[in-house]
Short mmCIF file of C-alpha atoms and ligand atoms in Angstrom, two decimals:
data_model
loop_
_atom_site.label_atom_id
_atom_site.label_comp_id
_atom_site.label_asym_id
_atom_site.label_seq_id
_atom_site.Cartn_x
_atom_site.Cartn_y
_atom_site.Cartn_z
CA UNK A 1 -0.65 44.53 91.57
CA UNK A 2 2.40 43.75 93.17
CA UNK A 3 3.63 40.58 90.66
CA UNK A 4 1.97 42.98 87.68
CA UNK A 5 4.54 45.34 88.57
CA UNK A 6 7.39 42.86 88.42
CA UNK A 7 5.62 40.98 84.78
CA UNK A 8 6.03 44.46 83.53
CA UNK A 9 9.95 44.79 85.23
CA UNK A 10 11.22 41.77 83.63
CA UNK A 11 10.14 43.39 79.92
CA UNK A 12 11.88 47.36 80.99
CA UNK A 13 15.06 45.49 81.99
CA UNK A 14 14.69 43.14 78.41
CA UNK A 15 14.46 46.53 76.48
CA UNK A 16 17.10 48.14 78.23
CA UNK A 17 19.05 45.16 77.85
CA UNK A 18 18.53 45.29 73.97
CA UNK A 19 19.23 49.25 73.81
CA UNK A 20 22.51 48.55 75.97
CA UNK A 21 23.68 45.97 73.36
CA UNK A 22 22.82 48.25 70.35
CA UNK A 23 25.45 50.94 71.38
CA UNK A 24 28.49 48.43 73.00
CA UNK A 25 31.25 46.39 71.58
CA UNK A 26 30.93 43.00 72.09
CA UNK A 27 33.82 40.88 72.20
CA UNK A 28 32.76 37.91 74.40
CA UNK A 29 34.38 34.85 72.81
CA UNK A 30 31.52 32.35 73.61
CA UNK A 31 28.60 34.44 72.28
CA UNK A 32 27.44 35.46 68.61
CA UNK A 33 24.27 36.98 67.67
CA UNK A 34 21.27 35.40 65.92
CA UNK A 35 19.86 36.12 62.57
CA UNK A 36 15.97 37.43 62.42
CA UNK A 37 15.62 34.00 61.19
CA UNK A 38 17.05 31.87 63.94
CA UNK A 39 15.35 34.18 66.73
CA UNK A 40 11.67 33.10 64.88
CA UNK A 41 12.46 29.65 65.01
CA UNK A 42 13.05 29.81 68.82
CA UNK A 43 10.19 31.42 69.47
CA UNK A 44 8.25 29.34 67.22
CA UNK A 45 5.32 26.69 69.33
CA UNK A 46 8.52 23.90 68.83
CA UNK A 47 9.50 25.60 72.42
CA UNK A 48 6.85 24.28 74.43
CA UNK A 49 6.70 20.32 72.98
CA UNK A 50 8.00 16.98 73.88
CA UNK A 51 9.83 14.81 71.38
CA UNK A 52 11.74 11.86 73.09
CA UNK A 53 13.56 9.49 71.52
CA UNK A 54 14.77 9.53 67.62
CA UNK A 55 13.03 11.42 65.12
CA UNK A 56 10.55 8.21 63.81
CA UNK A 57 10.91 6.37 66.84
CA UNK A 58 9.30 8.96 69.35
CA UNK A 59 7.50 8.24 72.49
CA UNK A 60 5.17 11.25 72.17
CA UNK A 61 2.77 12.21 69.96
CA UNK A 62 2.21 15.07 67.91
CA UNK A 63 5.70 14.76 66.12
CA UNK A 64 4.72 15.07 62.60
CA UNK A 65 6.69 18.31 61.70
CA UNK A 66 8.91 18.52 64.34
CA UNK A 67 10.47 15.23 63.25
CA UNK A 68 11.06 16.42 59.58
CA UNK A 69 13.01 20.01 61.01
CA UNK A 70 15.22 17.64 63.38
CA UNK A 71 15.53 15.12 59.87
CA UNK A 72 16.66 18.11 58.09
CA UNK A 73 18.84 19.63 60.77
CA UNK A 74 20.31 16.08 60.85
CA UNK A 75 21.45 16.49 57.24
CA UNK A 76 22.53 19.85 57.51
CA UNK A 77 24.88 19.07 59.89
CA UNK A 78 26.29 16.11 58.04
CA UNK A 79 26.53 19.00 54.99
CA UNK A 80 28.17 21.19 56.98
CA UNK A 81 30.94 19.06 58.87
CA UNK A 82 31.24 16.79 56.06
CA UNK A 83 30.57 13.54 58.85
CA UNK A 84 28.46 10.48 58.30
CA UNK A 85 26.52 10.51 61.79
CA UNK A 86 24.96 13.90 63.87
CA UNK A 87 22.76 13.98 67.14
CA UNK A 88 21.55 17.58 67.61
CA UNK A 89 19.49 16.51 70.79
CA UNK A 90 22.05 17.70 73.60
CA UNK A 91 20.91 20.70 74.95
CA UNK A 92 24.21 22.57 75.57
CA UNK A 93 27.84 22.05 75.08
CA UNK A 94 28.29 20.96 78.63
CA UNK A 95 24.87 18.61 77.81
CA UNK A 96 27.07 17.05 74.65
CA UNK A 97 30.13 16.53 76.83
CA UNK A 98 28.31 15.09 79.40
CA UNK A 99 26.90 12.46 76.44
CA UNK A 100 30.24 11.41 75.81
CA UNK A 101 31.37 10.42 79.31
CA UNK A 102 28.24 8.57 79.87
CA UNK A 103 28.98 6.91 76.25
CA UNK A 104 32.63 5.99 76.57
CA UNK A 105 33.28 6.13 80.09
CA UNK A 106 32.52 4.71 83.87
CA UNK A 107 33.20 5.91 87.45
CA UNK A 108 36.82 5.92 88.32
CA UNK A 109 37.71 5.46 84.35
CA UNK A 110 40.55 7.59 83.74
CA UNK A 111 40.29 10.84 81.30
CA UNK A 112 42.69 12.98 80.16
CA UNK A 113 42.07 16.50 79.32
CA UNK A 114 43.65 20.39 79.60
CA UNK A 115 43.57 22.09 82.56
CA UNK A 116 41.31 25.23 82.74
CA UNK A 117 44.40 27.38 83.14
CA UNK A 118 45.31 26.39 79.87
CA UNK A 119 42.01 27.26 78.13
CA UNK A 120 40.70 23.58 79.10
CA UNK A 121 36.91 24.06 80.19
CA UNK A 122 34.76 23.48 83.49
CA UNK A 123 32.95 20.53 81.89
CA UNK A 124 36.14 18.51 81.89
CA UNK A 125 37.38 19.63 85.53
CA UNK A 126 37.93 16.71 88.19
CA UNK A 127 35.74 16.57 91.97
CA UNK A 128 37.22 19.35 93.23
CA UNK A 129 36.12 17.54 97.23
CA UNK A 130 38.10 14.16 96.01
CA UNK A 131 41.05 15.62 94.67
CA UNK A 132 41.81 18.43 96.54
CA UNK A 133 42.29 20.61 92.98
CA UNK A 134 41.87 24.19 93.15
CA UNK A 135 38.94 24.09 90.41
CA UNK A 136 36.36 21.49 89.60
CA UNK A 137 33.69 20.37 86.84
CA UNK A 138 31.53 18.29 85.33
CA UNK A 139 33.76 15.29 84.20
CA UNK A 140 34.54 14.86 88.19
CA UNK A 141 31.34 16.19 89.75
CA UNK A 142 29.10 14.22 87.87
CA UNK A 143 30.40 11.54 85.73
CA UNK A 144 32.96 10.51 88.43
CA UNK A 145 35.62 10.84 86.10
CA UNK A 146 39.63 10.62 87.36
CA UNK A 147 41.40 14.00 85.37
CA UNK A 148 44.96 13.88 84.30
CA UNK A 149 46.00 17.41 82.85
CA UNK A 150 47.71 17.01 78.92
CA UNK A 151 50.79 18.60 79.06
CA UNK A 152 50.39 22.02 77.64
CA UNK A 153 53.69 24.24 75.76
CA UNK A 154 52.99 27.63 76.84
CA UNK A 155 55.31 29.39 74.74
CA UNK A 156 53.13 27.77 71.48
CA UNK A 157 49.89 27.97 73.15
CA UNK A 158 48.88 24.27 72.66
CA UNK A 159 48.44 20.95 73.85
CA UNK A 160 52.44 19.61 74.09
CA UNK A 161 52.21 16.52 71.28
CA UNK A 162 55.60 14.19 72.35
CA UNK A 163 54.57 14.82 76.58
CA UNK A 164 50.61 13.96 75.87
CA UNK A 165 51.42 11.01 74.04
CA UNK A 166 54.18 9.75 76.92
CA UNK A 167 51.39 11.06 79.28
CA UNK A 168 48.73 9.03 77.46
CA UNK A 169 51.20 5.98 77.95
CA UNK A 170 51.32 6.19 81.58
CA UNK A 171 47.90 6.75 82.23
CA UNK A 172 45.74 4.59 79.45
CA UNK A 173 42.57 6.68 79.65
CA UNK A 174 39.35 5.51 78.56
CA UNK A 175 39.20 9.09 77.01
CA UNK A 176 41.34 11.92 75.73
CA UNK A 177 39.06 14.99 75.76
CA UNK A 178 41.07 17.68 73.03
CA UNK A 179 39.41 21.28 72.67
CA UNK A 180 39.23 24.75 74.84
CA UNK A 181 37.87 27.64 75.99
CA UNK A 182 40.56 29.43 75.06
CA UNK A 183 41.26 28.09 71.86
CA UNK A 184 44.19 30.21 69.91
CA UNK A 185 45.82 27.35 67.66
CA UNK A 186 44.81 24.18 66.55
CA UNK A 187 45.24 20.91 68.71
CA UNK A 188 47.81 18.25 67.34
CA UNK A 189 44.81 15.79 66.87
CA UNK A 190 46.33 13.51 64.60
CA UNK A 191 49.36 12.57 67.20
CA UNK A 192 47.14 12.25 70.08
CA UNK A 193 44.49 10.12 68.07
CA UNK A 194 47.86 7.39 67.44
CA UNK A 195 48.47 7.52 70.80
CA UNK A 196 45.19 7.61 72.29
CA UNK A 197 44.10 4.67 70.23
CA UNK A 198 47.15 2.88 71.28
CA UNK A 199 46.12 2.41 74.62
CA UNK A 200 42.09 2.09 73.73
CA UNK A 201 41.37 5.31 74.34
CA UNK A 202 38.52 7.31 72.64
CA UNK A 203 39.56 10.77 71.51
CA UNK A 204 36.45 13.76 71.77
CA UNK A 205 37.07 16.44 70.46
CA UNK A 206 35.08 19.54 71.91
CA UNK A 207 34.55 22.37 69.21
CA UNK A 208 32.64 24.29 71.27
CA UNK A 209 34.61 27.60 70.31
CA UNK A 210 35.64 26.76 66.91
CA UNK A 211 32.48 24.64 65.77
CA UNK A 212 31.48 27.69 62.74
CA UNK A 213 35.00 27.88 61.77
CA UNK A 214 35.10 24.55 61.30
CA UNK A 215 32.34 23.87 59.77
CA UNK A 216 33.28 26.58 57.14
CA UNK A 217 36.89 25.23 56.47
CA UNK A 218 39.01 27.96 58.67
CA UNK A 219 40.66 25.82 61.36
CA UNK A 220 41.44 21.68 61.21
CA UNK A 221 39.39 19.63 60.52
CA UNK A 222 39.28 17.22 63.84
CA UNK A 223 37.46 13.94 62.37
CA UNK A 224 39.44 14.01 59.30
CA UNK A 225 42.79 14.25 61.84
CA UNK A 226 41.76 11.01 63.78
CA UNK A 227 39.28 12.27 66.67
CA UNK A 228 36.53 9.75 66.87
CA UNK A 229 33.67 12.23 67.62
CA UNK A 230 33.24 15.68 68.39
CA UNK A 231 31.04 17.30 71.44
CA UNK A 232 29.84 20.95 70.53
CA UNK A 233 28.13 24.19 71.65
CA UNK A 234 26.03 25.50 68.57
CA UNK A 235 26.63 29.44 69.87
CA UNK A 236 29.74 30.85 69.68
CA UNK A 237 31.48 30.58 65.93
CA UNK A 238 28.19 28.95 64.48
CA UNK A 239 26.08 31.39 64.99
CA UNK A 240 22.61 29.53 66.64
CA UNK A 241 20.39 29.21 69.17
CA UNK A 242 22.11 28.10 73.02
CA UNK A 243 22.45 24.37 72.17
CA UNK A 244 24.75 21.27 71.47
CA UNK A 245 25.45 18.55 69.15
CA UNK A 246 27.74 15.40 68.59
CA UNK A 247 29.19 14.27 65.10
CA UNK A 248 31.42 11.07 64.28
CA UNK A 249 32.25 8.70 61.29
CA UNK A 250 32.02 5.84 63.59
CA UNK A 251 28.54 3.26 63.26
CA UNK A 252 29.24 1.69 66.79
CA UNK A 253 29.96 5.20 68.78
CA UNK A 254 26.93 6.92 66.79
CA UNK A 255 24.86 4.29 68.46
CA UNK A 256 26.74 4.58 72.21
CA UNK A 257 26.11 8.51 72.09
CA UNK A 258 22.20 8.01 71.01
CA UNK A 259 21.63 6.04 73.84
CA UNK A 260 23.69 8.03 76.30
CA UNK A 261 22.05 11.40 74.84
CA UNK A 262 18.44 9.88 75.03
CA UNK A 263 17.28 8.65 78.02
CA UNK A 264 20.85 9.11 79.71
CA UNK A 265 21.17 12.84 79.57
CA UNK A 266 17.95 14.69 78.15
CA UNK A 267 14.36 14.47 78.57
CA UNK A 268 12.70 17.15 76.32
CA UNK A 269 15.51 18.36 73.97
CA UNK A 270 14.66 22.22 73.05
CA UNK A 271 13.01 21.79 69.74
CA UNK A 272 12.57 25.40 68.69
CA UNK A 273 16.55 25.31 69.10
CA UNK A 274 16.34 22.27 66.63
CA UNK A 275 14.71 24.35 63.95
CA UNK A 276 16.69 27.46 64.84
CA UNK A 277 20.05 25.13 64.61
CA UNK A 278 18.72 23.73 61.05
CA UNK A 279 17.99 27.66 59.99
CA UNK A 280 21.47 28.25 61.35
CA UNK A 281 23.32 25.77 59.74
CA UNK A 282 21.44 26.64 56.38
CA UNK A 283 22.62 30.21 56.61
CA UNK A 284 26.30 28.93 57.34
CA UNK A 285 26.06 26.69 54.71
CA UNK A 286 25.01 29.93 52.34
CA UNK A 287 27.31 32.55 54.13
CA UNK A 288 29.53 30.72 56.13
CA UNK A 289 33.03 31.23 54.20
CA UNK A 290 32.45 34.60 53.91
CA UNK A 291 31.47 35.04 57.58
CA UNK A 292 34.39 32.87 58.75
CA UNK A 293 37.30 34.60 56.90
CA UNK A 294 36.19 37.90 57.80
CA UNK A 295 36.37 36.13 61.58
CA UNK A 296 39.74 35.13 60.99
CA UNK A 297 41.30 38.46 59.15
CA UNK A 298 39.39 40.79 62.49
CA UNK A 299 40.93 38.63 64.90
CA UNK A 300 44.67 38.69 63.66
CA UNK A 301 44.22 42.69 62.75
CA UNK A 302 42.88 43.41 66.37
CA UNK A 303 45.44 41.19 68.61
CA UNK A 304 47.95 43.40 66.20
CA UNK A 305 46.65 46.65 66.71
CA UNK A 306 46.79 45.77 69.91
CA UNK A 307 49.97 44.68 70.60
CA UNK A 308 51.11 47.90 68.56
CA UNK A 309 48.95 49.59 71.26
CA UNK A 310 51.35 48.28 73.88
CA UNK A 311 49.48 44.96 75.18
CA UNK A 312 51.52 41.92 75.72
CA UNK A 313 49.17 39.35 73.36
CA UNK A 314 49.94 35.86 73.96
CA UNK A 315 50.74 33.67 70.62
CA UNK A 316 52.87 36.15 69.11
CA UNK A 317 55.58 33.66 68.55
CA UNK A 318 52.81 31.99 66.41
CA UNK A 319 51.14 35.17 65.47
CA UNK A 320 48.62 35.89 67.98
CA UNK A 321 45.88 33.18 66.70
CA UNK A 322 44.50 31.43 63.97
CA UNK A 323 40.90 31.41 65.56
CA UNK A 324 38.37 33.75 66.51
CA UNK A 325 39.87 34.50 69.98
CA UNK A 326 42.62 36.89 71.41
CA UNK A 327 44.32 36.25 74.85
CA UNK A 328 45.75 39.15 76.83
CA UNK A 329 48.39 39.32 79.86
CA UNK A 330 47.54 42.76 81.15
CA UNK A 331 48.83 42.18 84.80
CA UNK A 332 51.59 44.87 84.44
CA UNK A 333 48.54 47.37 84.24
CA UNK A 334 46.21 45.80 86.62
CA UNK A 335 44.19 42.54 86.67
CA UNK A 336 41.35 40.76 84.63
CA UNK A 337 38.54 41.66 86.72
CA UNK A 338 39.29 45.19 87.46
CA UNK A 339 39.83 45.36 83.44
CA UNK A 340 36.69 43.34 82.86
CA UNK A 341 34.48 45.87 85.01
CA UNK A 342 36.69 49.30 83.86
CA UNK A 343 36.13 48.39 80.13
CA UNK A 344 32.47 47.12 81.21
CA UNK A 345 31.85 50.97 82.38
CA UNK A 346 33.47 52.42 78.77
CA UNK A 347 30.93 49.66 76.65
CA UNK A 348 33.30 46.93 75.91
CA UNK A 349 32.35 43.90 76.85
CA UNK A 350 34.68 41.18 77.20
CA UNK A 351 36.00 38.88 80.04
CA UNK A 352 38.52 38.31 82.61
CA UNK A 353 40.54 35.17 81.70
CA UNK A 354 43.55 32.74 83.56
CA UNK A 355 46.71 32.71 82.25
CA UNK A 356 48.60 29.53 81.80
CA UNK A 357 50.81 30.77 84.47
CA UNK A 358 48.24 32.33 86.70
CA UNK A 359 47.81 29.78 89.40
CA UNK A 360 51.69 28.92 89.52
CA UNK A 361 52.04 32.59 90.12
CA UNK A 362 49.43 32.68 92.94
CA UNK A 363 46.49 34.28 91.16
CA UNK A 364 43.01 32.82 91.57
CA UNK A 365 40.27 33.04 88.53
CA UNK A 366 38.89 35.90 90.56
CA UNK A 367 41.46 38.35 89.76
CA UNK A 368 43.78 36.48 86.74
CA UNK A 369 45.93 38.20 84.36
CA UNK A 370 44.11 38.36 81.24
CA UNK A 371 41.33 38.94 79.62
CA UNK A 372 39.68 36.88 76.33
CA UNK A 373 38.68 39.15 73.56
CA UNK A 374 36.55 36.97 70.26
CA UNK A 375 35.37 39.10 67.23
CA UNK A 376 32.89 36.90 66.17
CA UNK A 377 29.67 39.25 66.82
CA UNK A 378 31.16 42.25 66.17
CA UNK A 379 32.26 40.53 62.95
CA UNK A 380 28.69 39.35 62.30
CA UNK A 381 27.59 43.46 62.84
CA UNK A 382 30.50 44.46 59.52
CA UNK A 383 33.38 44.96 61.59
CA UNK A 384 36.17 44.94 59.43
CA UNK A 385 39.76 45.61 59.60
CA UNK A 386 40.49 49.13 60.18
CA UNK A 387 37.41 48.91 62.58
CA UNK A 388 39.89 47.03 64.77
CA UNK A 389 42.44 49.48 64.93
CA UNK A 390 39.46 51.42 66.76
CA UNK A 391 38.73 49.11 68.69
CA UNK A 392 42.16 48.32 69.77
CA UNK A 393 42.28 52.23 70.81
CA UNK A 394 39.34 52.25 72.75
CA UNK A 395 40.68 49.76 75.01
CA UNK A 396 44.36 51.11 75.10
CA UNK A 397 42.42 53.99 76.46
CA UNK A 398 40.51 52.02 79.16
CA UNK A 399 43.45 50.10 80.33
CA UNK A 400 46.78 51.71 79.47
CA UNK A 401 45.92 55.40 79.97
CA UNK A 402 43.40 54.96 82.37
CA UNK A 403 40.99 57.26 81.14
CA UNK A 404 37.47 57.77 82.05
CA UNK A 405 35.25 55.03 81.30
CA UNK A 406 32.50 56.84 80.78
CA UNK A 407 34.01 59.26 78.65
CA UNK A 408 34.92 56.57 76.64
CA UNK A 409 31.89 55.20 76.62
CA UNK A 410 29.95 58.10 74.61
CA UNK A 411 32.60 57.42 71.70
CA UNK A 412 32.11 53.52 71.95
CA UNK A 413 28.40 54.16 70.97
CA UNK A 414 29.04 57.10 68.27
CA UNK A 415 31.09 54.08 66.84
CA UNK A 416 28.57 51.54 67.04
CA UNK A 417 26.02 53.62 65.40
CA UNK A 418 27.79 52.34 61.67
CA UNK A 419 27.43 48.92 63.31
CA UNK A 420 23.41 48.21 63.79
CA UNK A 421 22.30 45.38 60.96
CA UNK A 422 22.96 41.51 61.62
CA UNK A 423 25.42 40.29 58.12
CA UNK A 424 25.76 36.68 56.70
CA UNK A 425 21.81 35.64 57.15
CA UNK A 426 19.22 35.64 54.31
CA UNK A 427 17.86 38.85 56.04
CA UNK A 428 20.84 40.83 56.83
CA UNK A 429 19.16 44.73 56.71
CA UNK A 430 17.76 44.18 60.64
CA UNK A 431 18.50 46.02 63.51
CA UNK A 432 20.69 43.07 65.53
CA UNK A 433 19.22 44.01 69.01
CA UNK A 434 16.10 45.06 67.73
CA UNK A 435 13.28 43.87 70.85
CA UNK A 436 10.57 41.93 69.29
CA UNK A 437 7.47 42.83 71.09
CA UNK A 438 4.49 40.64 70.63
CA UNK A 439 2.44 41.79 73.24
CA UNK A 440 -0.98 44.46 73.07
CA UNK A 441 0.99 47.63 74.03
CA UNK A 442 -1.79 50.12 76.69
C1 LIG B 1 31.47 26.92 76.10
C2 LIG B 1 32.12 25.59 76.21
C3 LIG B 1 31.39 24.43 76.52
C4 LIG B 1 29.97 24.37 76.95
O1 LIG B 1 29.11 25.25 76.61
P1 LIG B 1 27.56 25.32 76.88
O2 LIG B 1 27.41 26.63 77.54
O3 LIG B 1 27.14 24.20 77.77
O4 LIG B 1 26.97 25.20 75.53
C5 LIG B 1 32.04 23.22 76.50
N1 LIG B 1 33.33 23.14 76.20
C6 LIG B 1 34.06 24.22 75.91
C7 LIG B 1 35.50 24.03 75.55
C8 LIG B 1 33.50 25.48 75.92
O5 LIG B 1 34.23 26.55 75.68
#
């Protein structure tokens, strides 16, 4: 009975899981919450099929419907981010990255990208054994890409526009990579693009982060500023299932990234996440403008509050952000990860974060000096406004007073309790972490 005792483990710890959720604040910047629609799609008999190839042009059988979801998805996305061309095959951000150095580049090509201490991302990191850098990824690791850092201007939060372009010069990349984890202010796409296609270079632009407020009109608009196509996570602003996409203008890179997304870097390519993108995008396409602004107003209110709490939030020059992310230097009152597992302990959940300035200080990612705060599923359960100031409080009381987590913690869920239902979705009156149980219950 041994493995029936750990079936019936993995289920207690899902439900617990769930229950945790329902009384926390969530303020991770890469996650959202799924409507009751999206989480039926995924669970839908799409999850355990094969469809290689294009919708059409498959090399399995038993496509019939799944074809026409992916055909629709296809055209939702074009809706959506007003583009000409969309592959929703890559199964992750990383997965859509990955696509576009296997469509634009070769080993040893050149690629120019930011550095993960200025919000750049693992997936465009360089061999950390070849180069000796502190922190690797994907671009290096796997696609054997060389990575030159784009200057970054720390006092405006954002790629530096004259130095990338002179940087851009010197190097002539095959590929400029624009886009961030930590993604506060919009990237000067239109410069880069002149000087990136100077040189020859193709210009991605990752929206992993930003991809919902994008697609809803509340940050730039990177095709339309000169990017040639643009890599994506469908799970942090847009609110769907863990999976990627690609979009571009351009015939002759459409066809590059098909080929380098099927057979280069998938097999099977998650088709309940196909239909549970397409049921995502349809929502956003209903509720997105709403859902976005709301993102936008939370995130300036709570990087206020909590600077008037006493928090040194970087961007204030610029006011604070324009996205749905916050970045905090709390080093004068101890570092990310103790902050990260004190605020963990009072039921907020965020995480521990480099600063620009971290490794030129001597800090390693392990213990950096800030922490990344997003609003967008808090945002999606009615936060509003003065909901911020609360939160801002809470964690004023976790880090700057150093009170009691746990004593925190029973207020934390009092104030969740207003906060239960899932907004901006054609159902919006369910419990968000309800646990869906399908099995006969003994
Ligand atoms: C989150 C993220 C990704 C990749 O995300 P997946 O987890 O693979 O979907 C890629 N680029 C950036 C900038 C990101 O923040």
């Amino acid at each position: 009975m041994r493995h029936k005792e750990a079936y019936e483990k993995v289920f207690r710890l899902l439900e617990e899981h769930h229950r945790w959720f329902d009384r926390v604040i969530p303020l991770i910047a890469s996650e959202n919450i799924v409507s009751p629609a999206v989480k039926e799609a995924m669970i839908s008999d799409f999850g355990h099929r094969y469809a290689e190839g294009w919708p059409g042009e498959r090399v399995y059988a038993g496509c019939r419907f799944i074809d026409e979801v992916e055909l629709l998805c296809i055209d939702l996305m074009k809706e959506l981010f007003h583009c000409r061309h969309a592959d929703v095959r890559p199964t992750s951000g990383v997965a859509a990255n990955l696509a576009i150095y296997t469509a634009f580049t070769k080993a040893g090509d050149v690629m120019l990208a930011q550095s993960i201490p200025s919000g750049g991302h693992i997936s465009m990191g360089p061999d950390i054994g070849k180069t000796g850098a502190k922190i690797g990824g994907t671009a290096g690791a796997v696609a054997r890409l060389k990575v030159e850092y784009l200057p970054f201007d720390e006092e405006n939060f954002t790629v530096d526009a004259d130095r990338a372009a002179k940087a851009i010069e010197e190097h002539e990349p095959k590929l400029v990579m624009l886009g961030a984890s930590v993604f506060l202010f919009p990237a000067p796409v239109r410069e880069i693009s002149e000087a990136a296609h100077a040189v020859g270079a193709v210009v991605n632009y990752d929206a992993a982060h930003v991809a919902g407020l994008i697609g809803a009109g509340f940050f730039q608009d990177p095709l339309g500023e000169g990017a040639d196509t643009v890599s994506m996570s469908t799970h942090k602003t847009l609110p769907g299932p863990q999976h990627g996409a690609i979009i571009t203008n351009s015939e002759e890179h459409f066809e590059k990234i098909k080929k380098a997304v099927f057979p280069g870097v998938t097999s099977n390519h998650h088709l309940h996440n196909v239909a549970a993108l397409a049921v995502a995008l349809a929502e956003m396409l209903e509720f997105g403008r709403e859902y976005c602004s709301q993102i936008i107003r939370n995130a300036k209110r709570l990087a206020e509050a909590l600077c008037g709490e006493g928090f040194k939030v970087v961007g204030e020059k610029r006011g604070f952000t324009e996205s749905h992310t916050i970045l905090v230097d709390i080093w004068e009152h101890g570092n990310g990860a103790w902050a990260e597992k004190a605020l963990e302990e009072a039921g907020i959940i965020v995480n521990r974060n480099l600063l620009p300035w971290d490794i030129r200080l001597g800090r390693s990612f392990r213990e950096p000096g800030g922490i990344r705060l997003g609003v967008s599923e808090v945002t999606r359960l009615g936060m509003k406004e003065s909901d911020m100031d609360e939160v801002a409080r809470f964690i004023r009381e976790v880090i700057i007073d150093k009170r009691e987590p746990k004593e925190v913690f029973q207020r934390v869920s009092e104030f969740r309790k207003e906060f239960r239902n899932i907004h901006y979705c054609f159902e919006s009156g369910r419990l968000a972490y309800e646990y869906i149980n399908l099995r006969l219950q003994s």
